[in-house]
Amino acid sequence: MENKPSVVMMGLGYIGLPTAALIASRGLKVTGVDIRQSVVDTINKGEIHIVEPDLDGLVHKVVKDELLQAAIKPNSSDVYLIAVPTPFKGDYEPDLSYVTSAVKSIIPTLKKGALVILESTSPVGTTRKMEKLIFEQRPELKGNLYLAYCPERVLPGNILHELKHNDRAIGGIDDESTQKAIDFYKHFVVGTLHPTNAKTAEMVKLVENASRDNQIAFANELSIICDKANINVWDMIALANKHPRVNILNPGTGVGGHCIAVDPWFIVSEFPDESPLIKKSREANNYKTEWVIEKIKNNALTFKSDHKRDPIIACMGLAFKPNIDDLRESPALYVTETLENKNFTVLAVEPNLKDSDDRNLTDYKEAVNKADIIVYLVAHKEFINLKTNPNKSILDFCGVLKK
Ligand code: SAJ
């Protein structure tokens, strides 16, 4: 029988919990650690605290089978995975306090031959910092500990499938660490596992999201140029994309979510002189959202001078991307709230949110009937082919009318 290592997962968020459950479903004993007692209690009941398709059934099963158990503190184990948040603080500086505190809490439990893998999005050099921190307190482990960085790259909404099937870059602090980490991921990943070093793996993760940010910035800039030139940007991009080697992405209200709008700053903050393009892309995508707000305001002012009254504005979509209910870093939400704060009469529409405690939502059909100005901010499926009065002013910032 193959020897299955025991695993500690530090952080039971939207990456840590699905990963812990998937590993447990392969027959490995996993202790999931989270600093929130409520999360620990929920998981030990076989329930979950995040929204992700199919995760509830899987967690329920592995907890019942006693393969996954949640706890406040880590225990001694063969493999440690760290999947805690790395937000940014102040002037776009990465905040490594969660990673540092997770590492500090595993240090007393480490035994010789243990493998520690960092999965959290991290600035280049973080794995080395983690190594230093560990050996400062446990010098006797030098030469007897394996350390690697292996970023996750899953898409929320499809996490369980992508965790198993996506390729992964795995970078150890030395070749033995890389190989140990690859052997471990083979327990639950069927995608190809690509060996590299820790620094490269750290940069790979940041660059994936910076690359997408840059490509979206290009599309957003085109949308502003085309607006001035009175060209339909969606038609233009569709035609340009007929070229066999051109693939322009979709312009929109801006870039949201907790990854693409955040990770590029980790490169910029560390390499400020070398990253003007990455920084400019971030700024261009943020600017696009401000530009959208100005467009709506100008439209509202024109309406007011024509009709001698304030218009009702329907803001169609609040989520950060189509067909989800996630409002994190959402440009559409920012547009809607900015208009509300400036005392415009706004009907907020988000068909993916049933009822919102802190928000007054309007049904999408009712909103297009009542509104004088209809603003499409997110290309939700409900808005495609939605019948509207052709005499109303319609602003489509997400190309939903072209779908
Ligand atoms: N967007 C556009 N135009 C496009 C595509 C996207 O404006 O053509 C906008 C979306 O509306 C949204 C934002 O960009 O506001 C990001 O959406 P997304 O679906 O592209 O990405 P996320 O943030 O849900 O997930 C990303 C993924 N990264 C890449 O595609 C490079 C995912 O693989 C990562 O795992 C995740 O970030 C992460 O955790 O880093």
XYZ file of C-alpha atoms and ligand atoms in Angstrom:
443
model
C 0.000 0.000 0.000
C 1.169 3.486 -0.907
C 2.070 5.601 2.093
C -0.278 8.579 2.279
C 1.099 11.691 4.002
C -0.889 13.580 6.608
C -1.719 17.161 5.663
C -2.344 20.476 7.414
C -4.126 23.168 5.388
C -3.636 26.650 6.822
C -6.616 28.817 5.828
C -10.066 27.486 4.971
C -11.177 30.160 2.530
C -12.282 29.822 -1.042
C -9.015 28.117 -2.054
C -7.998 26.363 1.185
C -11.315 24.636 1.845
C -11.874 23.158 -1.633
C -8.215 22.068 -1.760
C -8.420 20.460 1.697
C -11.636 18.658 0.742
C -10.210 17.445 -2.562
C -7.052 16.108 -0.890
C -9.162 14.387 1.792
C -11.334 12.815 -0.902
C -8.171 11.044 -2.132
C -7.882 9.296 1.222
C -5.299 11.589 2.858
C -5.951 12.739 6.432
C -6.301 16.524 6.425
C -6.484 18.975 9.302
C -7.942 22.257 8.088
C -6.865 25.205 10.214
C -8.652 28.533 10.394
C -8.402 31.360 12.916
C -12.191 31.871 12.828
C -13.898 29.584 15.365
C -17.216 29.888 13.483
C -15.587 28.500 10.307
C -14.040 25.602 12.238
C -17.405 24.767 13.814
C -19.284 24.998 10.507
C -16.872 22.649 8.739
C -16.819 20.134 11.581
C -20.601 19.934 11.193
C -19.990 18.976 7.555
C -21.235 22.351 6.321
C -19.572 25.197 4.435
C -19.360 28.984 4.771
C -18.598 29.921 1.149
C -20.536 29.683 -2.109
C -18.968 27.241 -4.580
C -20.757 24.609 -6.695
C -20.552 20.996 -5.386
C -18.313 21.916 -2.456
C -20.981 21.334 0.210
C -21.503 17.678 -0.773
C -17.767 16.977 -0.887
C -17.051 18.606 2.492
C -19.988 16.791 4.041
C -18.630 13.450 2.819
C -14.967 13.870 3.831
C -15.921 15.191 7.278
C -18.291 12.250 7.785
C -15.544 9.842 6.683
C -13.203 11.508 9.215
C -10.697 12.451 6.536
C -11.120 16.198 7.040
C -11.233 17.814 10.417
C -11.096 21.543 11.139
C -9.167 23.077 14.025
C -8.001 26.428 15.346
C -4.362 25.324 15.624
C -2.169 23.112 13.446
C -0.911 19.718 14.560
C 2.317 17.997 13.556
C 2.035 16.619 10.051
C 3.968 15.461 6.950
C 2.806 18.224 4.603
C 1.708 21.806 5.308
C -0.140 23.944 2.782
C -0.628 27.662 3.297
C -3.586 29.293 1.546
C -4.285 32.441 3.537
C -5.116 35.868 2.079
C -2.477 38.348 0.918
C -4.367 41.627 0.618
C -2.660 44.957 0.057
C -2.381 47.753 2.521
C -1.943 51.518 2.228
C -0.184 52.458 -0.973
C -0.654 49.117 -2.774
C 1.965 47.389 -0.589
C 1.336 43.652 -0.158
C 0.280 42.708 3.368
C 2.084 39.496 4.323
C 0.870 39.432 7.920
C -1.488 36.455 7.369
C 1.246 34.391 5.685
C 3.750 35.283 8.402
C 1.383 34.422 11.186
C 0.418 31.101 9.527
C 4.119 30.199 9.204
C 4.791 31.179 12.807
C 2.008 28.967 14.033
C 3.299 25.863 12.199
C 6.946 26.339 13.227
C 6.666 24.582 16.639
C 4.927 21.580 15.017
C 7.483 20.988 12.223
C 9.392 17.729 12.259
C 12.374 16.630 10.166
C 11.455 15.790 6.571
C 8.280 17.892 6.543
C 7.169 19.608 3.330
C 5.817 23.179 3.526
C 4.077 24.636 0.488
C 2.919 28.212 0.090
C -0.071 28.660 -2.243
C -1.102 32.224 -1.359
C -0.470 34.851 -4.039
C 2.753 36.421 -2.832
C 5.405 38.918 -3.863
C 8.590 37.473 -5.349
C 10.923 36.273 -2.591
C 8.230 35.357 -0.060
C 9.114 31.641 0.021
C 12.722 32.570 0.886
C 11.460 34.876 3.647
C 9.377 32.010 4.973
C 12.448 29.754 4.945
C 14.454 32.347 6.901
C 11.693 32.721 9.457
C 11.514 28.961 10.015
C 15.285 28.408 10.322
C 15.699 31.362 12.677
C 13.544 29.534 15.182
C 14.377 25.942 14.231
C 18.027 25.956 12.971
C 18.257 22.185 13.508
C 15.811 21.702 10.608
C 18.303 23.120 8.057
C 18.813 20.497 5.359
C 15.884 18.515 6.754
C 12.941 20.541 5.548
C 11.375 20.908 2.102
C 9.847 24.212 1.020
C 8.041 25.152 -2.182
C 5.756 27.706 -3.774
C 2.839 26.461 -5.846
C 0.236 29.050 -6.825
C -3.391 28.114 -7.337
C -4.935 29.419 -10.535
C -8.556 28.373 -10.310
C -11.611 30.272 -11.446
C -14.219 30.846 -8.731
C -17.369 28.961 -9.729
C -15.380 26.082 -11.214
C -12.852 25.508 -8.433
C -13.191 21.762 -7.823
C -12.786 20.915 -11.493
C -9.883 23.320 -12.057
C -8.029 22.284 -8.875
C -7.839 18.784 -10.231
C -7.359 19.443 -13.943
C -5.295 22.649 -14.291
C -1.563 22.445 -14.873
C 0.529 23.808 -12.004
C 3.899 25.497 -11.687
C 5.800 24.130 -8.696
C 8.937 25.855 -7.475
C 10.984 24.621 -4.538
C 13.810 26.392 -2.748
C 15.988 23.526 -4.067
C 15.519 20.592 -6.449
C 14.612 18.115 -3.693
C 11.853 20.425 -2.470
C 10.469 20.809 -5.989
C 10.420 17.032 -6.455
C 8.817 16.409 -3.039
C 6.092 18.951 -3.823
C 5.447 17.430 -7.254
C 5.111 13.976 -5.677
C 2.601 15.407 -3.219
C 0.402 17.171 -5.812
C 0.260 13.921 -7.799
C -2.091 12.639 -5.092
C -4.888 14.899 -6.346
C -3.906 16.780 -9.526
C -4.226 15.204 -12.972
C -3.009 18.320 -14.825
C 0.702 18.493 -15.683
C 2.990 19.535 -12.815
C 5.758 21.795 -14.115
C 8.955 21.998 -12.057
C 10.658 25.367 -11.570
C 12.214 27.373 -8.738
C 10.330 29.265 -6.014
C 11.034 32.751 -7.373
C 9.832 31.886 -10.867
C 6.678 30.240 -9.546
C 5.917 33.341 -7.465
C 6.366 35.581 -10.498
C 4.299 33.271 -12.730
C 1.217 33.757 -10.574
C 1.528 37.541 -10.524
C 2.230 37.714 -14.228
C -0.797 35.606 -15.181
C -3.114 38.140 -13.667
C -1.054 41.155 -14.760
C -1.143 39.821 -18.303
C -4.923 39.612 -18.277
C -5.165 43.058 -16.710
C -2.961 44.442 -19.469
C -5.041 42.837 -22.220
C -8.290 44.105 -20.723
C -6.737 47.582 -20.399
C -6.016 47.521 -24.135
C -9.655 46.633 -24.855
C -10.877 49.344 -22.477
C -8.677 51.956 -24.097
C -10.047 50.952 -27.500
C -13.579 51.439 -26.189
C -12.808 55.029 -25.207
C -11.111 55.747 -28.542
C -14.022 54.220 -30.482
C -16.555 56.179 -28.457
C -14.870 59.410 -29.505
C -14.590 58.237 -33.123
C -18.224 57.088 -33.118
C -17.288 53.513 -34.016
C -18.988 50.513 -32.426
C -16.124 48.978 -30.463
C -17.705 45.522 -30.302
C -18.113 45.305 -34.076
C -14.593 46.630 -34.555
C -13.017 44.110 -32.140
C -14.968 41.228 -33.686
C -13.528 42.144 -37.070
C -9.978 42.649 -35.775
C -10.190 39.243 -34.103
C -10.755 37.654 -37.513
C -6.996 38.091 -37.953
C -5.458 34.685 -37.170
C -2.999 36.082 -34.605
C -5.118 38.795 -32.939
C -7.295 38.110 -29.908
C -8.562 41.276 -28.233
C -10.553 40.832 -25.023
C -13.806 42.540 -24.087
C -14.007 46.103 -22.836
C -16.237 46.600 -19.813
C -17.008 48.767 -16.807
C -13.521 48.141 -15.429
C -11.734 45.244 -13.781
C -12.988 43.788 -10.528
C -12.602 40.746 -8.329
C -9.941 40.028 -5.766
C -7.183 38.821 -8.119
C -6.660 40.683 -11.381
C -7.285 44.098 -9.820
C -4.862 43.296 -6.977
C -1.964 41.068 -8.086
C -0.333 43.459 -10.592
C 0.330 45.879 -7.716
C 2.547 43.212 -6.112
C 4.875 43.538 -9.099
C 4.643 47.332 -9.239
C 5.355 47.798 -5.538
C 8.524 45.709 -5.763
C 9.764 46.777 -9.195
C 8.457 50.354 -9.508
C 11.022 51.532 -12.055
C 10.743 48.455 -14.236
C 6.967 48.125 -14.455
C 5.479 51.260 -16.098
C 3.305 49.223 -18.449
C 1.877 46.992 -15.725
C 1.108 50.066 -13.617
C -0.398 51.920 -16.559
C -2.697 48.956 -17.281
C -3.977 48.984 -13.707
C -4.566 52.740 -13.950
C -6.209 52.442 -17.364
C -8.686 49.888 -16.049
C -9.464 52.020 -13.001
C -9.827 55.059 -15.260
C -12.335 53.185 -17.412
C -14.694 52.990 -14.426
C -14.419 56.746 -13.809
C -15.014 57.365 -17.513
C -18.199 55.253 -17.325
C -19.437 57.379 -14.417
C -18.758 60.602 -16.351
C -20.636 59.245 -19.374
C -23.687 58.429 -17.269
C -23.590 61.804 -15.523
C -23.408 63.665 -18.844
C -26.299 61.630 -20.169
C -28.330 62.442 -17.068
C -27.583 66.173 -17.406
C -28.691 66.168 -21.049
C -31.898 64.393 -20.017
C -32.538 66.964 -17.315
C -32.091 69.931 -19.624
C -34.362 68.303 -22.252
C -37.108 67.134 -19.864
C -36.815 69.602 -16.990
C -36.673 66.808 -14.439
C -34.125 64.351 -13.020
C -33.935 61.029 -14.866
C -34.392 57.614 -13.277
C -31.257 55.592 -14.014
C -31.324 51.768 -14.050
C -27.903 50.340 -13.167
C -28.030 46.875 -14.683
C -25.690 44.542 -12.785
C -23.636 45.031 -9.632
C -21.363 41.935 -9.593
C -17.730 42.045 -10.709
C -18.370 39.797 -13.707
C -21.309 38.171 -15.513
C -23.567 35.539 -13.936
C -22.183 35.558 -10.394
C -23.263 37.308 -7.190
C -19.736 38.296 -6.075
C -19.473 42.027 -5.353
C -15.800 42.110 -4.305
C -13.903 45.032 -5.887
C -16.789 45.327 -8.354
C -16.583 48.304 -10.736
C -20.332 48.036 -11.427
C -21.089 48.369 -7.736
C -18.701 51.319 -7.507
C -20.459 53.076 -10.406
C -23.876 52.494 -8.854
C -22.858 53.667 -5.399
C -21.053 56.723 -6.764
C -24.210 57.800 -8.610
C -26.322 57.167 -5.506
C -23.922 59.219 -3.378
C -24.178 62.061 -5.862
C -27.966 61.991 -5.371
C -28.936 60.625 -8.763
C -32.147 58.567 -8.775
C -30.844 55.045 -9.256
C -32.528 51.652 -9.538
C -29.914 49.031 -8.609
C -30.387 45.705 -10.416
C -28.589 42.453 -9.642
C -30.532 39.330 -10.696
C -27.935 37.045 -9.031
C -28.647 38.486 -5.598
C -31.956 37.350 -4.211
C -32.466 39.798 -1.401
C -29.870 42.106 -0.093
C -30.004 43.355 3.483
C -27.981 46.472 2.877
C -29.168 47.276 -0.624
C -32.433 48.168 -2.236
C -32.665 46.044 -5.377
C -35.135 46.351 -8.233
C -36.256 43.512 -10.492
C -34.582 43.874 -13.894
C -37.796 43.983 -15.938
C -39.373 46.511 -13.628
C -36.200 48.620 -13.757
C -36.073 48.862 -17.560
C -39.768 49.837 -17.579
C -39.386 52.555 -14.964
C -36.028 53.983 -16.001
C -35.359 56.900 -18.316
C -31.730 55.867 -18.789
C -30.757 52.177 -18.905
C -27.110 51.508 -18.115
C -25.723 48.026 -18.761
C -22.760 47.524 -16.437
C -22.451 43.700 -16.383
C -23.372 41.330 -19.237
C -25.599 39.021 -17.171
C -27.530 36.470 -19.224
C -30.880 37.965 -18.101
C -30.032 41.198 -19.933
C -29.338 39.599 -23.300
C -32.316 40.098 -25.641
C -34.149 42.071 -22.959
C -36.943 44.082 -24.600
C -36.669 47.799 -23.916
C -38.425 50.916 -25.180
C -36.288 52.138 -28.135
C -36.995 55.756 -27.198
C -35.126 55.380 -23.932
C -31.515 56.287 -23.595
C -29.412 53.110 -23.398
C -25.744 53.015 -22.403
C -24.113 49.635 -22.952
C -20.682 49.453 -21.304
C -20.356 45.668 -21.374
C -21.469 44.752 -24.889
C -24.588 42.921 -23.742
C -26.609 44.273 -26.678
C -24.128 42.686 -29.083
C -24.393 39.204 -27.560
N -13.006 41.287 -17.698
C -13.164 42.229 -18.706
N -12.965 41.840 -19.982
C -12.624 40.563 -20.313
C -12.458 39.609 -19.292
C -12.661 39.993 -17.980
O -13.482 43.400 -18.465
O -12.483 40.295 -21.523
C -13.199 41.676 -16.294
C -14.315 40.945 -15.596
O -15.573 41.523 -15.852
C -13.899 41.070 -14.149
C -12.370 41.002 -14.225
O -12.049 41.326 -15.548
O -14.296 42.307 -13.609
C -11.755 39.668 -13.834
O -12.533 38.578 -14.249
P -11.961 37.164 -14.757
O -13.083 36.254 -15.008
O -11.078 37.387 -15.919
O -11.019 36.652 -13.572
P -11.211 36.287 -11.989
O -10.740 37.469 -11.198
O -12.541 35.715 -11.661
O -10.133 35.083 -11.843
C -8.768 35.312 -12.177
C -8.274 34.227 -13.111
N -7.009 34.626 -13.713
C -6.794 34.630 -15.031
O -7.655 34.366 -15.848
C -5.402 35.006 -15.476
C -8.111 32.908 -12.380
O -7.529 31.933 -13.223
C -7.221 33.099 -11.160
O -7.130 31.912 -10.406
C -7.831 34.147 -10.262
O -7.957 35.377 -11.020
C -6.891 34.308 -9.073
O -7.168 33.737 -8.001
O -5.835 34.938 -9.217
